[in-house]
Amino acid sequence: DIVLTQSPALAVSLGQRATISCRASQSVSISRYNLMHWYQQKPGQQPKLLIYRASNLASGIPARFSGSGSGTDFTLTINPVQADDIATYYCQQSRESPTFGAGTKLELK
Amino acid sequence: EVQLQESGPGLVKPSQSLSLTCSVTGYSITSNYWGWIRKFPGNKMEWMGYISYSGSTSYNPSLKSRISITRDTSKNQFFLQLNSVTTEDTATYYCARSGPDPYYSSWGQGTLVTVSS
């Protein structure tokens, strides 16, 4: 299995930039495709796709969300953070049998 | 707009089978890929498998001996069966849609299944 490692929590102030990282135990890139995806989940709700293939914004997602990275290291950036962004964020790879990171809980400072 | 809705028993006894239905509206399951993902207490998420537009399946190797995903195209539904469950199968189960690259753009609301005697 490809193991994805995320920090458990990140505290930010409203209006500031949040940078959430995800590190894979082996490369999840094939050719020009970076097979890492990001989801947001709020309590009691289903996950919502934010970013697919590392840097592509999913439909209906605000432009303050962005993604970057390749190989084993990926980043989700929220800038500026709004109150509605307080949630848990998961990365997921599809290079091999899909796996998820443990999630990063975004908290207010 | 595609909508997915999970249904099934909320309580299953150990050693029995867990069976869930995902009802899809607004999109035909003869297109795209239709998966099951679960979230355990403590927030770990696990991909379980999918059934494709053609009826082919792919499963998480860790579940391969216990899992079956099938479909009824006439009802636009697909199904999860997980055999020989234990308390460790207690989770919220989600059905979801993807393309050939399994990232999930549409999800059901999820259904909590508790395994307990």
JSON list of C-alpha atoms in Angstrom, two decimals:
[
{"chain": "A", "resi": 1, "resn": "ASP", "atom": "CA", "xyz": [0.00, 0.00, 0.00]},
{"chain": "A", "resi": 2, "resn": "ILE", "atom": "CA", "xyz": [1.04, 3.59, -0.58]},
{"chain": "A", "resi": 3, "resn": "VAL", "atom": "CA", "xyz": [0.93, 5.31, 2.81]},
{"chain": "A", "resi": 4, "resn": "LEU", "atom": "CA", "xyz": [-0.02, 8.98, 2.89]},
{"chain": "A", "resi": 5, "resn": "THR", "atom": "CA", "xyz": [1.18, 11.05, 5.84]},
{"chain": "A", "resi": 6, "resn": "GLN", "atom": "CA", "xyz": [-0.56, 14.24, 6.95]},
{"chain": "A", "resi": 7, "resn": "SER", "atom": "CA", "xyz": [-0.09, 16.41, 10.02]},
{"chain": "A", "resi": 8, "resn": "PRO", "atom": "CA", "xyz": [-3.02, 15.86, 12.41]},
{"chain": "A", "resi": 9, "resn": "ALA", "atom": "CA", "xyz": [-3.94, 19.51, 12.83]},
{"chain": "A", "resi": 10, "resn": "LEU", "atom": "CA", "xyz": [-3.17, 23.04, 11.69]},
{"chain": "A", "resi": 11, "resn": "ALA", "atom": "CA", "xyz": [-4.19, 26.25, 13.44]},
{"chain": "A", "resi": 12, "resn": "VAL", "atom": "CA", "xyz": [-4.70, 29.37, 11.34]},
{"chain": "A", "resi": 13, "resn": "SER", "atom": "CA", "xyz": [-6.20, 32.83, 11.65]},
{"chain": "A", "resi": 14, "resn": "LEU", "atom": "CA", "xyz": [-9.05, 33.95, 9.45]},
{"chain": "A", "resi": 15, "resn": "GLY", "atom": "CA", "xyz": [-7.78, 35.78, 6.38]},
{"chain": "A", "resi": 16, "resn": "GLN", "atom": "CA", "xyz": [-4.39, 34.09, 6.52]},
{"chain": "A", "resi": 17, "resn": "ARG", "atom": "CA", "xyz": [-2.91, 31.35, 4.33]},
{"chain": "A", "resi": 18, "resn": "ALA", "atom": "CA", "xyz": [-3.20, 27.69, 5.30]},
{"chain": "A", "resi": 19, "resn": "THR", "atom": "CA", "xyz": [-0.80, 25.15, 3.85]},
{"chain": "A", "resi": 20, "resn": "ILE", "atom": "CA", "xyz": [-1.66, 21.48, 4.34]},
{"chain": "A", "resi": 21, "resn": "SER", "atom": "CA", "xyz": [0.87, 18.88, 3.33]},
{"chain": "A", "resi": 22, "resn": "CYS", "atom": "CA", "xyz": [0.65, 15.25, 2.29]},
{"chain": "A", "resi": 23, "resn": "ARG", "atom": "CA", "xyz": [3.67, 12.99, 1.81]},
{"chain": "A", "resi": 24, "resn": "ALA", "atom": "CA", "xyz": [3.43, 9.65, 0.01]},
{"chain": "A", "resi": 25, "resn": "SER", "atom": "CA", "xyz": [5.58, 6.65, 0.85]},
{"chain": "A", "resi": 26, "resn": "GLN", "atom": "CA", "xyz": [6.40, 6.31, -2.86]},
{"chain": "A", "resi": 27, "resn": "SER", "atom": "CA", "xyz": [5.84, 8.37, -5.97]},
{"chain": "A", "resi": 28, "resn": "VAL", "atom": "CA", "xyz": [2.21, 8.79, -7.07]},
{"chain": "A", "resi": 29, "resn": "SER", "atom": "CA", "xyz": [3.13, 10.43, -10.37]},
{"chain": "A", "resi": 30, "resn": "ILE", "atom": "CA", "xyz": [2.94, 8.76, -13.77]},
{"chain": "A", "resi": 31, "resn": "SER", "atom": "CA", "xyz": [4.40, 10.71, -16.68]},
{"chain": "A", "resi": 32, "resn": "ARG", "atom": "CA", "xyz": [2.79, 14.16, -16.43]},
{"chain": "A", "resi": 33, "resn": "TYR", "atom": "CA", "xyz": [-0.04, 12.96, -14.19]},
{"chain": "A", "resi": 34, "resn": "ASN", "atom": "CA", "xyz": [0.20, 13.51, -10.47]},
{"chain": "A", "resi": 35, "resn": "LEU", "atom": "CA", "xyz": [-2.40, 11.14, -9.03]},
{"chain": "A", "resi": 36, "resn": "MET", "atom": "CA", "xyz": [-3.09, 12.93, -5.76]},
{"chain": "A", "resi": 37, "resn": "HIS", "atom": "CA", "xyz": [-6.45, 14.39, -4.85]},
{"chain": "A", "resi": 38, "resn": "TRP", "atom": "CA", "xyz": [-7.83, 16.46, -1.97]},
{"chain": "A", "resi": 39, "resn": "TYR", "atom": "CA", "xyz": [-11.15, 16.41, -0.13]},
{"chain": "A", "resi": 40, "resn": "GLN", "atom": "CA", "xyz": [-12.80, 18.56, 2.52]},
{"chain": "A", "resi": 41, "resn": "GLN", "atom": "CA", "xyz": [-15.08, 17.00, 5.10]},
{"chain": "A", "resi": 42, "resn": "LYS", "atom": "CA", "xyz": [-17.17, 18.74, 7.72]},
{"chain": "A", "resi": 43, "resn": "PRO", "atom": "CA", "xyz": [-18.80, 16.90, 10.65]},
{"chain": "A", "resi": 44, "resn": "GLY", "atom": "CA", "xyz": [-21.92, 15.01, 9.61]},
{"chain": "A", "resi": 45, "resn": "GLN", "atom": "CA", "xyz": [-21.32, 15.62, 5.91]},
{"chain": "A", "resi": 46, "resn": "GLN", "atom": "CA", "xyz": [-19.88, 13.59, 3.08]},
{"chain": "A", "resi": 47, "resn": "PRO", "atom": "CA", "xyz": [-16.41, 14.40, 1.72]},
{"chain": "A", "resi": 48, "resn": "LYS", "atom": "CA", "xyz": [-16.25, 17.03, -1.01]},
{"chain": "A", "resi": 49, "resn": "LEU", "atom": "CA", "xyz": [-13.69, 16.88, -3.81]},
{"chain": "A", "resi": 50, "resn": "LEU", "atom": "CA", "xyz": [-11.59, 20.06, -3.87]},
{"chain": "A", "resi": 51, "resn": "ILE", "atom": "CA", "xyz": [-8.58, 19.31, -6.07]},
{"chain": "A", "resi": 52, "resn": "TYR", "atom": "CA", "xyz": [-7.94, 16.43, -8.47]},
{"chain": "A", "resi": 53, "resn": "ARG", "atom": "CA", "xyz": [-4.63, 15.34, -9.95]},
{"chain": "A", "resi": 54, "resn": "ALA", "atom": "CA", "xyz": [-2.69, 17.58, -7.62]},
{"chain": "A", "resi": 55, "resn": "SER", "atom": "CA", "xyz": [-3.57, 20.97, -9.05]},
{"chain": "A", "resi": 56, "resn": "ASN", "atom": "CA", "xyz": [-6.94, 20.92, -10.81]},
{"chain": "A", "resi": 57, "resn": "LEU", "atom": "CA", "xyz": [-9.80, 22.74, -9.10]},
{"chain": "A", "resi": 58, "resn": "ALA", "atom": "CA", "xyz": [-12.97, 20.68, -8.91]},
{"chain": "A", "resi": 59, "resn": "SER", "atom": "CA", "xyz": [-16.23, 22.09, -10.20]},
{"chain": "A", "resi": 60, "resn": "GLY", "atom": "CA", "xyz": [-17.77, 24.77, -7.98]},
{"chain": "A", "resi": 61, "resn": "ILE", "atom": "CA", "xyz": [-14.76, 25.07, -5.67]},
{"chain": "A", "resi": 62, "resn": "PRO", "atom": "CA", "xyz": [-13.62, 28.63, -4.87]},
{"chain": "A", "resi": 63, "resn": "ALA", "atom": "CA", "xyz": [-10.34, 29.82, -6.30]},
{"chain": "A", "resi": 64, "resn": "ARG", "atom": "CA", "xyz": [-8.89, 30.40, -2.82]},
{"chain": "A", "resi": 65, "resn": "PHE", "atom": "CA", "xyz": [-8.21, 26.64, -2.85]},
{"chain": "A", "resi": 66, "resn": "SER", "atom": "CA", "xyz": [-5.18, 25.48, -4.81]},
{"chain": "A", "resi": 67, "resn": "GLY", "atom": "CA", "xyz": [-2.98, 22.42, -4.99]},
{"chain": "A", "resi": 68, "resn": "SER", "atom": "CA", "xyz": [0.59, 21.70, -5.99]},
{"chain": "A", "resi": 69, "resn": "GLY", "atom": "CA", "xyz": [3.23, 19.03, -5.88]},
{"chain": "A", "resi": 70, "resn": "SER", "atom": "CA", "xyz": [4.59, 16.00, -7.65]},
{"chain": "A", "resi": 71, "resn": "GLY", "atom": "CA", "xyz": [6.24, 12.71, -6.87]},
{"chain": "A", "resi": 72, "resn": "THR", "atom": "CA", "xyz": [5.84, 12.19, -3.13]},
{"chain": "A", "resi": 73, "resn": "ASP", "atom": "CA", "xyz": [5.17, 15.69, -1.78]},
{"chain": "A", "resi": 74, "resn": "PHE", "atom": "CA", "xyz": [1.92, 17.55, -2.22]},
{"chain": "A", "resi": 75, "resn": "THR", "atom": "CA", "xyz": [0.33, 20.68, -0.78]},
{"chain": "A", "resi": 76, "resn": "LEU", "atom": "CA", "xyz": [-3.18, 22.04, -0.47]},
{"chain": "A", "resi": 77, "resn": "THR", "atom": "CA", "xyz": [-3.28, 25.81, 0.04]},
{"chain": "A", "resi": 78, "resn": "ILE", "atom": "CA", "xyz": [-6.22, 27.87, 1.22]},
{"chain": "A", "resi": 79, "resn": "ASN", "atom": "CA", "xyz": [-5.70, 31.60, 0.84]},
{"chain": "A", "resi": 80, "resn": "PRO", "atom": "CA", "xyz": [-7.33, 33.43, 2.45]},
{"chain": "A", "resi": 81, "resn": "VAL", "atom": "CA", "xyz": [-8.91, 31.13, 5.03]},
{"chain": "A", "resi": 82, "resn": "GLN", "atom": "CA", "xyz": [-12.57, 31.79, 5.68]},
{"chain": "A", "resi": 83, "resn": "ALA", "atom": "CA", "xyz": [-14.72, 30.59, 8.58]},
{"chain": "A", "resi": 84, "resn": "ASP", "atom": "CA", "xyz": [-16.50, 28.13, 6.28]},
{"chain": "A", "resi": 85, "resn": "ASP", "atom": "CA", "xyz": [-13.17, 26.40, 5.60]},
{"chain": "A", "resi": 86, "resn": "ILE", "atom": "CA", "xyz": [-12.89, 24.99, 9.12]},
{"chain": "A", "resi": 87, "resn": "ALA", "atom": "CA", "xyz": [-13.01, 21.27, 8.41]},
{"chain": "A", "resi": 88, "resn": "THR", "atom": "CA", "xyz": [-10.84, 18.19, 8.04]},
{"chain": "A", "resi": 89, "resn": "TYR", "atom": "CA", "xyz": [-8.86, 17.80, 4.82]},
{"chain": "A", "resi": 90, "resn": "TYR", "atom": "CA", "xyz": [-7.85, 14.46, 3.33]},
{"chain": "A", "resi": 91, "resn": "CYS", "atom": "CA", "xyz": [-5.44, 13.57, 0.56]},
{"chain": "A", "resi": 92, "resn": "GLN", "atom": "CA", "xyz": [-6.02, 10.45, -1.55]},
{"chain": "A", "resi": 93, "resn": "GLN", "atom": "CA", "xyz": [-3.81, 8.76, -4.13]},
{"chain": "A", "resi": 94, "resn": "SER", "atom": "CA", "xyz": [-4.91, 6.75, -7.14]},
{"chain": "A", "resi": 95, "resn": "ARG", "atom": "CA", "xyz": [-1.48, 5.65, -8.41]},
{"chain": "A", "resi": 96, "resn": "GLU", "atom": "CA", "xyz": [-2.18, 2.20, -6.99]},
{"chain": "A", "resi": 97, "resn": "SER", "atom": "CA", "xyz": [-5.11, 0.76, -5.03]},
{"chain": "A", "resi": 98, "resn": "PRO", "atom": "CA", "xyz": [-6.50, 4.01, -3.59]},
{"chain": "A", "resi": 99, "resn": "THR", "atom": "CA", "xyz": [-5.51, 5.07, -0.10]},
{"chain": "A", "resi": 100, "resn": "PHE", "atom": "CA", "xyz": [-6.27, 8.12, 2.00]},
{"chain": "A", "resi": 101, "resn": "GLY", "atom": "CA", "xyz": [-4.26, 10.17, 4.41]},
{"chain": "A", "resi": 102, "resn": "ALA", "atom": "CA", "xyz": [-5.39, 10.33, 8.03]},
{"chain": "A", "resi": 103, "resn": "GLY", "atom": "CA", "xyz": [-6.68, 13.87, 7.61]},
{"chain": "A", "resi": 104, "resn": "THR", "atom": "CA", "xyz": [-5.59, 17.32, 8.79]},
{"chain": "A", "resi": 105, "resn": "LYS", "atom": "CA", "xyz": [-8.02, 19.19, 11.00]},
{"chain": "A", "resi": 106, "resn": "LEU", "atom": "CA", "xyz": [-7.97, 22.90, 10.23]},
{"chain": "A", "resi": 107, "resn": "GLU", "atom": "CA", "xyz": [-8.60, 24.90, 13.38]},
{"chain": "A", "resi": 108, "resn": "LEU", "atom": "CA", "xyz": [-8.86, 28.58, 14.21]},
{"chain": "A", "resi": 109, "resn": "LYS", "atom": "CA", "xyz": [-5.96, 30.16, 16.02]},
{"chain": "B", "resi": 1, "resn": "GLU", "atom": "CA", "xyz": [-27.36, 16.49, -11.13]},
{"chain": "B", "resi": 2, "resn": "VAL", "atom": "CA", "xyz": [-26.30, 13.08, -9.92]},
{"chain": "B", "resi": 3, "resn": "GLN", "atom": "CA", "xyz": [-27.47, 12.05, -6.46]},
{"chain": "B", "resi": 4, "resn": "LEU", "atom": "CA", "xyz": [-26.46, 8.95, -4.52]},
{"chain": "B", "resi": 5, "resn": "GLN", "atom": "CA", "xyz": [-28.22, 7.51, -1.47]},
{"chain": "B", "resi": 6, "resn": "GLU", "atom": "CA", "xyz": [-27.06, 4.64, 0.69]},
{"chain": "B", "resi": 7, "resn": "SER", "atom": "CA", "xyz": [-29.53, 2.36, 2.45]},
{"chain": "B", "resi": 8, "resn": "GLY", "atom": "CA", "xyz": [-29.40, -0.78, 4.54]},
{"chain": "B", "resi": 9, "resn": "PRO", "atom": "CA", "xyz": [-29.35, -2.11, 8.09]},
{"chain": "B", "resi": 10, "resn": "GLY", "atom": "CA", "xyz": [-27.68, 0.07, 10.67]},
{"chain": "B", "resi": 11, "resn": "LEU", "atom": "CA", "xyz": [-26.85, -2.88, 12.91]},
{"chain": "B", "resi": 12, "resn": "VAL", "atom": "CA", "xyz": [-25.24, -6.17, 11.91]},
{"chain": "B", "resi": 13, "resn": "LYS", "atom": "CA", "xyz": [-24.18, -9.03, 14.15]},
{"chain": "B", "resi": 14, "resn": "PRO", "atom": "CA", "xyz": [-20.60, -10.31, 14.14]},
{"chain": "B", "resi": 15, "resn": "SER", "atom": "CA", "xyz": [-19.91, -13.10, 11.62]},
{"chain": "B", "resi": 16, "resn": "GLN", "atom": "CA", "xyz": [-22.92, -12.09, 9.51]},
{"chain": "B", "resi": 17, "resn": "SER", "atom": "CA", "xyz": [-22.93, -10.25, 6.19]},
{"chain": "B", "resi": 18, "resn": "LEU", "atom": "CA", "xyz": [-23.27, -6.52, 5.73]},
{"chain": "B", "resi": 19, "resn": "SER", "atom": "CA", "xyz": [-25.41, -5.55, 2.73]},
{"chain": "B", "resi": 20, "resn": "LEU", "atom": "CA", "xyz": [-25.91, -2.00, 1.48]},
{"chain": "B", "resi": 21, "resn": "THR", "atom": "CA", "xyz": [-27.63, -0.46, -1.52]},
{"chain": "B", "resi": 22, "resn": "CYS", "atom": "CA", "xyz": [-26.67, 2.72, -3.33]},
{"chain": "B", "resi": 23, "resn": "SER", "atom": "CA", "xyz": [-29.52, 4.25, -5.31]},
{"chain": "B", "resi": 24, "resn": "VAL", "atom": "CA", "xyz": [-28.42, 6.65, -8.03]},
{"chain": "B", "resi": 25, "resn": "THR", "atom": "CA", "xyz": [-30.58, 9.31, -9.64]},
{"chain": "B", "resi": 26, "resn": "GLY", "atom": "CA", "xyz": [-29.74, 11.80, -12.36]},
{"chain": "B", "resi": 27, "resn": "TYR", "atom": "CA", "xyz": [-27.07, 9.62, -13.97]},
{"chain": "B", "resi": 28, "resn": "SER", "atom": "CA", "xyz": [-26.89, 6.12, -15.37]},
{"chain": "B", "resi": 29, "resn": "ILE", "atom": "CA", "xyz": [-24.63, 3.61, -13.65]},
{"chain": "B", "resi": 30, "resn": "THR", "atom": "CA", "xyz": [-23.86, 2.22, -17.10]},
{"chain": "B", "resi": 31, "resn": "SER", "atom": "CA", "xyz": [-21.48, 5.16, -17.35]},
{"chain": "B", "resi": 32, "resn": "ASN", "atom": "CA", "xyz": [-18.51, 5.91, -15.11]},
{"chain": "B", "resi": 33, "resn": "TYR", "atom": "CA", "xyz": [-17.34, 3.99, -12.06]},
{"chain": "B", "resi": 34, "resn": "TRP", "atom": "CA", "xyz": [-19.22, 3.47, -8.79]},
{"chain": "B", "resi": 35, "resn": "GLY", "atom": "CA", "xyz": [-17.39, 2.90, -5.58]},
{"chain": "B", "resi": 36, "resn": "TRP", "atom": "CA", "xyz": [-17.69, 2.22, -1.88]},
{"chain": "B", "resi": 37, "resn": "ILE", "atom": "CA", "xyz": [-15.56, 4.02, 0.69]},
{"chain": "B", "resi": 38, "resn": "ARG", "atom": "CA", "xyz": [-15.83, 3.76, 4.47]},
{"chain": "B", "resi": 39, "resn": "LYS", "atom": "CA", "xyz": [-14.79, 5.97, 7.35]},
{"chain": "B", "resi": 40, "resn": "PHE", "atom": "CA", "xyz": [-14.01, 4.38, 10.66]},
{"chain": "B", "resi": 41, "resn": "PRO", "atom": "CA", "xyz": [-14.52, 5.93, 14.10]},
{"chain": "B", "resi": 42, "resn": "GLY", "atom": "CA", "xyz": [-11.36, 7.94, 14.58]},
{"chain": "B", "resi": 43, "resn": "ASN", "atom": "CA", "xyz": [-11.61, 9.22, 10.99]},
{"chain": "B", "resi": 44, "resn": "LYS", "atom": "CA", "xyz": [-9.49, 6.75, 9.02]},
{"chain": "B", "resi": 45, "resn": "MET", "atom": "CA", "xyz": [-10.88, 6.36, 5.50]},
{"chain": "B", "resi": 46, "resn": "GLU", "atom": "CA", "xyz": [-10.64, 3.20, 3.41]},
{"chain": "B", "resi": 47, "resn": "TRP", "atom": "CA", "xyz": [-11.40, 2.62, -0.26]},
{"chain": "B", "resi": 48, "resn": "MET", "atom": "CA", "xyz": [-13.28, -0.66, -0.58]},
{"chain": "B", "resi": 49, "resn": "GLY", "atom": "CA", "xyz": [-13.78, -1.11, -4.30]},
{"chain": "B", "resi": 50, "resn": "TYR", "atom": "CA", "xyz": [-15.78, -0.20, -7.36]},
{"chain": "B", "resi": 51, "resn": "ILE", "atom": "CA", "xyz": [-17.97, -1.52, -10.14]},
{"chain": "B", "resi": 52, "resn": "SER", "atom": "CA", "xyz": [-17.48, -0.07, -13.58]},
{"chain": "B", "resi": 53, "resn": "TYR", "atom": "CA", "xyz": [-19.88, 0.97, -16.30]},
{"chain": "B", "resi": 54, "resn": "SER", "atom": "CA", "xyz": [-19.41, -2.47, -17.87]},
{"chain": "B", "resi": 55, "resn": "GLY", "atom": "CA", "xyz": [-19.88, -4.40, -14.64]},
{"chain": "B", "resi": 56, "resn": "SER", "atom": "CA", "xyz": [-16.24, -5.17, -14.01]},
{"chain": "B", "resi": 57, "resn": "THR", "atom": "CA", "xyz": [-15.04, -4.83, -10.45]},
{"chain": "B", "resi": 58, "resn": "SER", "atom": "CA", "xyz": [-11.92, -3.88, -8.52]},
{"chain": "B", "resi": 59, "resn": "TYR", "atom": "CA", "xyz": [-11.46, -4.46, -4.81]},
{"chain": "B", "resi": 60, "resn": "ASN", "atom": "CA", "xyz": [-9.13, -3.38, -2.06]},
{"chain": "B", "resi": 61, "resn": "PRO", "atom": "CA", "xyz": [-6.71, -6.30, -1.68]},
{"chain": "B", "resi": 62, "resn": "SER", "atom": "CA", "xyz": [-7.21, -6.25, 2.09]},
{"chain": "B", "resi": 63, "resn": "LEU", "atom": "CA", "xyz": [-10.93, -7.01, 1.59]},
{"chain": "B", "resi": 64, "resn": "LYS", "atom": "CA", "xyz": [-10.78, -9.19, -1.50]},
{"chain": "B", "resi": 65, "resn": "SER", "atom": "CA", "xyz": [-11.83, -12.41, 0.23]},
{"chain": "B", "resi": 66, "resn": "ARG", "atom": "CA", "xyz": [-14.88, -10.82, 1.90]},
{"chain": "B", "resi": 67, "resn": "ILE", "atom": "CA", "xyz": [-16.26, -8.22, -0.49]},
{"chain": "B", "resi": 68, "resn": "SER", "atom": "CA", "xyz": [-18.60, -8.25, -3.46]},
{"chain": "B", "resi": 69, "resn": "ILE", "atom": "CA", "xyz": [-19.95, -5.29, -5.42]},
{"chain": "B", "resi": 70, "resn": "THR", "atom": "CA", "xyz": [-22.81, -5.92, -7.82]},
{"chain": "B", "resi": 71, "resn": "ARG", "atom": "CA", "xyz": [-25.43, -3.86, -9.61]},
{"chain": "B", "resi": 72, "resn": "ASP", "atom": "CA", "xyz": [-28.96, -3.78, -11.00]},
{"chain": "B", "resi": 73, "resn": "THR", "atom": "CA", "xyz": [-28.96, -1.53, -14.04]},
{"chain": "B", "resi": 74, "resn": "SER", "atom": "CA", "xyz": [-32.76, -1.71, -14.37]},
{"chain": "B", "resi": 75, "resn": "LYS", "atom": "CA", "xyz": [-33.08, -0.01, -10.96]},
{"chain": "B", "resi": 76, "resn": "ASN", "atom": "CA", "xyz": [-29.93, 2.11, -11.35]},
{"chain": "B", "resi": 77, "resn": "GLN", "atom": "CA", "xyz": [-28.60, 0.70, -8.09]},
{"chain": "B", "resi": 78, "resn": "PHE", "atom": "CA", "xyz": [-25.37, -0.92, -7.01]},
{"chain": "B", "resi": 79, "resn": "PHE", "atom": "CA", "xyz": [-24.69, -2.99, -3.94]},
{"chain": "B", "resi": 80, "resn": "LEU", "atom": "CA", "xyz": [-22.06, -3.80, -1.36]},
{"chain": "B", "resi": 81, "resn": "GLN", "atom": "CA", "xyz": [-21.81, -7.12, 0.41]},
{"chain": "B", "resi": 82, "resn": "LEU", "atom": "CA", "xyz": [-19.15, -7.65, 3.07]},
{"chain": "B", "resi": 83, "resn": "ASN", "atom": "CA", "xyz": [-19.02, -11.10, 4.60]},
{"chain": "B", "resi": 84, "resn": "SER", "atom": "CA", "xyz": [-17.90, -12.32, 8.01]},
{"chain": "B", "resi": 85, "resn": "VAL", "atom": "CA", "xyz": [-17.98, -8.90, 9.61]},
{"chain": "B", "resi": 86, "resn": "THR", "atom": "CA", "xyz": [-16.38, -8.09, 12.95]},
{"chain": "B", "resi": 87, "resn": "THR", "atom": "CA", "xyz": [-16.63, -5.10, 15.22]},
{"chain": "B", "resi": 88, "resn": "GLU", "atom": "CA", "xyz": [-13.75, -3.61, 13.25]},
{"chain": "B", "resi": 89, "resn": "ASP", "atom": "CA", "xyz": [-16.11, -3.18, 10.29]},
{"chain": "B", "resi": 90, "resn": "THR", "atom": "CA", "xyz": [-18.12, -0.60, 12.23]},
{"chain": "B", "resi": 91, "resn": "ALA", "atom": "CA", "xyz": [-17.95, 2.52, 10.08]},
{"chain": "B", "resi": 92, "resn": "THR", "atom": "CA", "xyz": [-19.84, 5.05, 8.03]},
{"chain": "B", "resi": 93, "resn": "TYR", "atom": "CA", "xyz": [-20.19, 3.66, 4.52]},
{"chain": "B", "resi": 94, "resn": "TYR", "atom": "CA", "xyz": [-20.29, 5.95, 1.51]},
{"chain": "B", "resi": 95, "resn": "CYS", "atom": "CA", "xyz": [-21.10, 5.25, -2.12]},
{"chain": "B", "resi": 96, "resn": "ALA", "atom": "CA", "xyz": [-19.52, 7.55, -4.68]},
{"chain": "B", "resi": 97, "resn": "ARG", "atom": "CA", "xyz": [-18.91, 8.15, -8.38]},
{"chain": "B", "resi": 98, "resn": "SER", "atom": "CA", "xyz": [-15.60, 8.45, -10.19]},
{"chain": "B", "resi": 99, "resn": "GLY", "atom": "CA", "xyz": [-14.11, 8.27, -13.63]},
{"chain": "B", "resi": 100, "resn": "PRO", "atom": "CA", "xyz": [-11.49, 5.71, -14.63]},
{"chain": "B", "resi": 101, "resn": "ASP", "atom": "CA", "xyz": [-9.06, 7.52, -12.34]},
{"chain": "B", "resi": 102, "resn": "PRO", "atom": "CA", "xyz": [-10.63, 6.75, -8.97]},
{"chain": "B", "resi": 103, "resn": "TYR", "atom": "CA", "xyz": [-11.06, 10.11, -7.35]},
{"chain": "B", "resi": 104, "resn": "TYR", "atom": "CA", "xyz": [-14.61, 10.79, -6.24]},
{"chain": "B", "resi": 105, "resn": "SER", "atom": "CA", "xyz": [-16.55, 13.85, -7.38]},
{"chain": "B", "resi": 106, "resn": "SER", "atom": "CA", "xyz": [-19.99, 12.78, -6.15]},
{"chain": "B", "resi": 107, "resn": "TRP", "atom": "CA", "xyz": [-20.81, 11.13, -2.83]},
{"chain": "B", "resi": 108, "resn": "GLY", "atom": "CA", "xyz": [-23.80, 9.85, -0.96]},
{"chain": "B", "resi": 109, "resn": "GLN", "atom": "CA", "xyz": [-24.51, 11.18, 2.52]},
{"chain": "B", "resi": 110, "resn": "GLY", "atom": "CA", "xyz": [-23.21, 8.01, 4.13]},
{"chain": "B", "resi": 111, "resn": "THR", "atom": "CA", "xyz": [-24.81, 5.41, 6.38]},
{"chain": "B", "resi": 112, "resn": "LEU", "atom": "CA", "xyz": [-23.50, 4.28, 9.75]},
{"chain": "B", "resi": 113, "resn": "VAL", "atom": "CA", "xyz": [-23.24, 0.53, 10.17]},
{"chain": "B", "resi": 114, "resn": "THR", "atom": "CA", "xyz": [-22.52, -0.82, 13.62]},
{"chain": "B", "resi": 115, "resn": "VAL", "atom": "CA", "xyz": [-21.34, -4.38, 14.08]},
{"chain": "B", "resi": 116, "resn": "SER", "atom": "CA", "xyz": [-22.40, -5.58, 17.49]},
{"chain": "B", "resi": 117, "resn": "SER", "atom": "CA", "xyz": [-24.08, -8.54, 19.11]}
]
